[in-house]
Amino acid sequence: MAVFSGDWAFAFGVLGNIFSFLVFLSPLPTFYNIYKKKSSEGYQSIPCVVALFSAMLWIYYAFLKTNATLLITINTFGCFIETIYVGFFIFYAPKEARIQTIKLLLILVVGGFGGIVLLSHQFIFEGAVRVQVVGSICLVFSLCVFVAPLCIVRQVIKTKSVEYIPFLLSIFLTLSAVMWFIYGLLLKDFNIGIPNVLGFTVGLLQMVLYVMYNKKEEKDFVKEQNLPELKNHVIILHNDKNLPELSEEQIIEIVKLGSLISCTQKFDLALCMHENIAEDHKKQRKTMEI
């Protein structure tokens, strides 16, 4: 039974590696845009530095735990790719952002990770206690990492727009969380399993919001297409001949001109009738004189 459970754990660990690999590669379009424009353009380096720190912690935990090769493989790749991202950001970022990134690296990677390794390995903890303490640190930090996307969820609900949710990344994160949760459950390692419950919940919430607000945006778009707003009130005349488009101001001038022509015609008609009546009177006078 233990061998059977181990086989399933290995299978889900491999799947977790695959989906986590896709998650680690998801920022590539962002950094490609940075490379093309030769500027970081307001992008933040914090997610990359935090991901680097998290991967280093999990590698350390995997070495202490032993028999956790799948944790080592994916987090080694994570350290490699996140280091490239951070270096890329530092190269193209403005001076202030570059200094902030270097400070964050020193605080988390050098100070934080170095302090954890030094304290847990040399002074305080030994054996199974050391593994449990480092695992608890990984658990807490992973929970903090999974809580971060809740800011995106809040932004989506506030703006009712899905532009802040990368849908494919949400899918990969959710699937990755599911695989690592089952992997931790089969190995009875709650330090791996528990954080991924929150990861799955947040990823599922993002996808639900995406579907809900994406449909709303599509309906609004259809309404706008069916009932377009006329800003300049332009009237288009369709006829056999190609006629120019007339604006509201031009239409008003034409109506005024029409009214003027109509009044002129009425005046000419009245004048003509008056002249005819006067001429008839003259004829009648001449007839009487004769």
Coordinates of C-alpha atoms in Angstrom, one line a residue:
M1 CA 0.0 0.0 0.0
A2 CA 2.9 2.3 0.8
V3 CA 4.5 1.5 -2.5
F4 CA 1.2 2.2 -4.3
S5 CA 0.9 5.6 -2.5
G6 CA 4.5 6.4 -3.4
D7 CA 3.8 5.8 -7.1
W8 CA 0.8 8.1 -7.1
A9 CA 2.8 10.7 -5.2
F10 CA 5.5 10.6 -7.8
A11 CA 2.9 10.9 -10.6
F12 CA 1.3 14.0 -9.0
G13 CA 4.7 15.4 -8.2
V14 CA 5.7 15.2 -11.9
L15 CA 2.4 16.9 -12.9
G16 CA 3.1 19.5 -10.3
N17 CA 6.5 20.1 -11.9
I18 CA 5.0 20.5 -15.3
F19 CA 2.4 23.1 -14.3
S20 CA 4.8 24.9 -12.0
F21 CA 7.2 25.0 -15.0
L22 CA 4.5 26.8 -17.0
V23 CA 3.8 29.2 -14.1
F24 CA 7.5 30.1 -13.9
L25 CA 7.6 30.8 -17.7
S26 CA 4.4 32.9 -17.6
P27 CA 6.3 36.3 -17.1
L28 CA 8.3 35.8 -20.3
P29 CA 6.0 38.1 -22.5
T30 CA 6.4 40.8 -19.9
F31 CA 10.2 40.7 -20.0
Y32 CA 10.2 40.4 -23.7
N33 CA 8.3 43.8 -23.8
I34 CA 10.8 45.2 -21.4
Y35 CA 13.6 44.0 -23.7
K36 CA 12.0 45.6 -26.8
K37 CA 11.3 48.9 -25.2
K38 CA 14.6 48.9 -23.2
S39 CA 12.7 50.0 -20.1
S40 CA 11.0 48.3 -17.1
E41 CA 8.0 50.7 -17.7
G42 CA 6.7 50.6 -14.1
Y43 CA 6.8 46.8 -13.7
Q44 CA 7.5 45.7 -10.2
S45 CA 10.4 43.4 -9.2
I46 CA 8.8 42.3 -5.9
P47 CA 7.0 39.2 -7.4
C48 CA 10.3 37.9 -8.9
V49 CA 12.4 38.5 -5.8
V50 CA 9.7 36.8 -3.6
A51 CA 9.5 33.9 -5.9
L52 CA 13.2 33.5 -5.9
F53 CA 13.3 33.5 -2.0
S54 CA 10.4 31.0 -1.9
A55 CA 12.2 28.6 -4.3
M56 CA 15.4 28.8 -2.3
L57 CA 13.5 28.0 0.9
W58 CA 11.8 24.9 -0.6
I59 CA 15.1 23.6 -1.9
Y60 CA 16.6 23.9 1.6
Y61 CA 13.5 22.1 3.0
A62 CA 13.7 19.4 0.4
F63 CA 17.4 18.7 1.2
L64 CA 16.6 18.5 5.0
K65 CA 13.6 16.3 4.4
T66 CA 15.4 13.8 1.9
N67 CA 13.5 11.8 -0.7
A68 CA 12.0 15.0 -2.1
T69 CA 13.7 15.1 -5.5
L70 CA 10.7 16.5 -7.3
L71 CA 10.7 19.5 -5.0
I72 CA 14.3 20.1 -5.7
T73 CA 14.0 19.8 -9.5
I74 CA 11.2 22.4 -10.0
N75 CA 12.5 24.9 -7.4
T76 CA 16.0 24.7 -8.9
F77 CA 14.5 25.7 -12.2
G78 CA 12.5 28.4 -10.3
C79 CA 15.7 29.8 -8.8
F80 CA 17.4 29.8 -12.2
I81 CA 14.6 31.5 -14.1
E82 CA 13.7 34.0 -11.3
T83 CA 17.4 35.0 -11.1
I84 CA 17.3 35.8 -14.8
Y85 CA 14.2 37.8 -14.4
V86 CA 15.6 39.8 -11.5
G87 CA 18.9 40.4 -13.4
F88 CA 17.0 41.5 -16.4
F89 CA 14.9 43.9 -14.4
I90 CA 17.9 45.4 -12.7
F91 CA 19.6 45.9 -16.1
Y92 CA 16.7 47.8 -17.7
A93 CA 15.1 49.5 -14.6
P94 CA 15.6 53.2 -13.8
K95 CA 18.1 54.0 -11.0
E96 CA 15.6 54.2 -8.1
A97 CA 13.8 50.9 -9.0
R98 CA 17.2 49.3 -9.4
I99 CA 18.3 50.3 -6.0
Q100 CA 15.1 49.1 -4.4
T101 CA 15.4 45.8 -6.1
I102 CA 19.0 45.3 -4.8
K103 CA 17.9 46.3 -1.3
L104 CA 15.1 43.7 -1.4
L105 CA 17.5 41.0 -2.6
L106 CA 19.8 41.8 0.3
I107 CA 17.0 41.7 2.8
L108 CA 15.2 38.5 1.6
V109 CA 17.8 36.4 -0.2
V110 CA 20.9 37.3 1.8
G111 CA 19.5 38.3 5.2
G112 CA 16.3 36.2 5.3
F113 CA 17.5 33.0 3.7
G114 CA 21.0 33.2 5.2
G115 CA 19.6 33.8 8.7
I116 CA 17.2 30.9 8.4
V117 CA 19.9 28.5 7.3
L118 CA 22.3 29.7 9.9
L119 CA 19.9 29.6 12.8
S120 CA 18.3 26.3 12.0
H121 CA 21.5 24.5 11.0
Q122 CA 24.1 25.7 13.5
F123 CA 22.6 27.0 16.7
I124 CA 19.0 26.0 17.6
F125 CA 17.4 23.0 15.9
E126 CA 18.5 19.5 15.0
G127 CA 17.2 16.5 13.1
A128 CA 13.4 16.2 12.7
V129 CA 12.8 19.4 14.7
R130 CA 14.9 21.4 12.2
V131 CA 12.9 19.9 9.3
Q132 CA 9.6 20.8 10.9
V133 CA 10.7 24.4 11.7
V134 CA 11.9 25.0 8.2
G135 CA 8.8 23.4 6.8
S136 CA 6.6 25.7 8.9
I137 CA 8.5 28.7 7.6
C138 CA 7.9 27.5 4.1
L139 CA 4.2 27.0 4.9
V140 CA 3.7 30.5 6.3
F141 CA 5.6 32.1 3.5
S142 CA 3.7 30.1 0.8
L143 CA 0.4 31.3 2.4
C144 CA 1.6 34.9 2.1
V145 CA 2.5 34.3 -1.6
F146 CA -1.0 32.8 -2.3
V147 CA -2.7 35.7 -0.4
A148 CA -1.1 38.3 -2.7
P149 CA -3.4 37.5 -5.7
L150 CA -6.4 38.6 -3.5
C151 CA -5.4 42.2 -4.3
I152 CA -6.1 41.3 -8.0
V153 CA -9.5 39.8 -7.0
R154 CA -10.3 43.0 -5.1
Q155 CA -9.3 45.1 -8.1
V156 CA -11.5 43.0 -10.5
I157 CA -14.5 43.3 -8.3
K158 CA -14.0 47.0 -7.9
T159 CA -13.5 47.8 -11.6
K160 CA -15.7 45.0 -12.9
S161 CA -13.0 44.4 -15.6
V162 CA -11.0 41.2 -16.3
E163 CA -8.0 43.0 -17.7
Y164 CA -6.2 42.4 -14.4
I165 CA -6.6 38.6 -14.5
P166 CA -4.2 36.6 -16.8
F167 CA -6.6 33.7 -17.4
L168 CA -4.0 31.1 -18.5
L169 CA -1.8 31.9 -15.6
S170 CA -4.8 31.5 -13.2
I171 CA -5.5 28.0 -14.8
F172 CA -1.8 26.9 -14.4
L173 CA -1.7 28.2 -10.8
T174 CA -4.9 26.3 -9.9
L175 CA -3.8 23.1 -11.5
S176 CA -0.3 23.4 -10.0
A177 CA -1.9 23.9 -6.5
V178 CA -4.1 20.8 -7.0
M179 CA -1.2 18.6 -8.0
W180 CA 1.0 19.7 -5.1
F181 CA -1.8 19.4 -2.6
I182 CA -2.4 15.8 -3.6
Y183 CA 1.3 15.2 -3.6
G184 CA 1.6 16.5 -0.1
L185 CA -1.5 14.6 1.0
L186 CA -0.1 11.3 -0.3
L187 CA 3.2 11.9 1.5
K188 CA 1.4 13.2 4.6
D189 CA 3.4 16.4 4.4
F190 CA 1.1 19.1 5.5
N191 CA 3.7 21.8 4.9
I192 CA 3.3 21.1 1.2
G193 CA -0.4 20.4 1.2
I194 CA -2.0 23.1 3.3
P195 CA -0.7 26.2 1.4
N196 CA -2.0 24.8 -1.9
V197 CA -5.5 24.6 -0.5
L198 CA -5.4 28.4 -0.4
G199 CA -3.7 28.5 -3.8
F200 CA -6.5 26.4 -5.4
T201 CA -9.2 28.5 -3.8
V202 CA -7.7 31.8 -5.0
G203 CA -7.1 30.4 -8.5
L204 CA -10.6 29.1 -8.7
L205 CA -12.0 32.4 -7.5
Q206 CA -10.0 34.3 -10.2
M207 CA -11.4 32.0 -12.9
V208 CA -15.0 32.4 -11.7
L209 CA -14.6 36.2 -11.7
Y210 CA -13.0 36.1 -15.2
V211 CA -15.9 34.1 -16.6
M212 CA -18.5 36.3 -14.8
Y213 CA -17.1 39.7 -15.7
N214 CA -15.9 38.7 -19.2
K215 CA -19.5 37.7 -20.1
K216 CA -20.7 41.1 -18.8
E217 CA -18.1 42.9 -20.9
E218 CA -19.2 41.0 -24.0
K219 CA -22.9 41.9 -23.4
D220 CA -21.9 45.6 -23.0
F221 CA -19.9 45.5 -26.1
V222 CA -22.9 44.0 -28.1
K223 CA -25.1 46.7 -26.7
E224 CA -22.7 49.4 -27.8
Q225 CA -22.5 47.9 -31.3
N226 CA -26.3 47.7 -31.6
L227 CA -27.0 51.2 -30.2
P228 CA -24.0 53.4 -31.0
E229 CA -23.9 56.8 -29.4
L230 CA -24.0 59.6 -31.9
K231 CA -21.6 62.3 -30.6
N232 CA -21.8 64.7 -33.6
H233 CA -25.3 63.8 -34.7
V234 CA -24.2 63.2 -38.2
I235 CA -27.0 62.3 -40.7
I236 CA -26.1 60.2 -43.7
L237 CA -28.3 60.4 -46.7
H238 CA -28.6 57.3 -48.9
N239 CA -29.6 57.9 -52.5
D240 CA -28.6 56.8 -55.9
K241 CA -26.1 59.6 -56.0
N242 CA -23.1 59.8 -53.7
L243 CA -24.0 62.7 -51.3
P244 CA -21.8 64.1 -48.6
E245 CA -22.5 63.6 -44.9
L246 CA -24.3 66.5 -43.2
S247 CA -23.7 67.6 -39.7
E248 CA -26.4 69.0 -37.4
E249 CA -25.2 72.5 -38.0
Q250 CA -25.4 72.1 -41.7
I251 CA -28.9 70.7 -41.4
I252 CA -30.0 73.7 -39.4
E253 CA -28.6 76.1 -42.0
I254 CA -30.5 74.2 -44.7
V255 CA -33.7 74.4 -42.8
K256 CA -33.2 78.2 -42.2
L257 CA -32.5 78.7 -45.9
G258 CA -35.6 76.6 -46.8
S259 CA -37.7 78.8 -44.5
L260 CA -36.3 81.9 -46.1
I261 CA -37.0 80.6 -49.6
S262 CA -40.5 79.7 -48.5
C263 CA -41.2 83.2 -47.1
T264 CA -39.7 84.8 -50.3
Q265 CA -42.0 82.7 -52.5
K266 CA -45.0 83.7 -50.4
F267 CA -44.0 87.4 -50.6
D268 CA -43.6 87.1 -54.4
L269 CA -47.0 85.4 -54.7
A270 CA -48.7 88.2 -52.7
L271 CA -46.9 90.9 -54.7
C272 CA -48.0 89.2 -58.0
M273 CA -51.6 89.0 -56.8
H274 CA -51.5 92.7 -55.8
E275 CA -50.2 93.7 -59.2
N276 CA -52.9 91.6 -61.0
I277 CA -55.6 93.2 -58.9
A278 CA -54.3 96.8 -59.6
E279 CA -54.1 96.0 -63.3
D280 CA -57.8 94.8 -63.3
H281 CA -58.8 98.0 -61.6
K282 CA -57.1 100.1 -64.3
K283 CA -58.9 98.1 -67.1
Q284 CA -62.2 98.6 -65.4
R285 CA -61.6 102.4 -65.1
K286 CA -60.7 102.6 -68.8
T287 CA -63.9 100.7 -69.7
M288 CA -66.0 103.1 -67.7
E289 CA -64.4 106.2 -69.2
I290 CA -65.2 104.9 -72.7

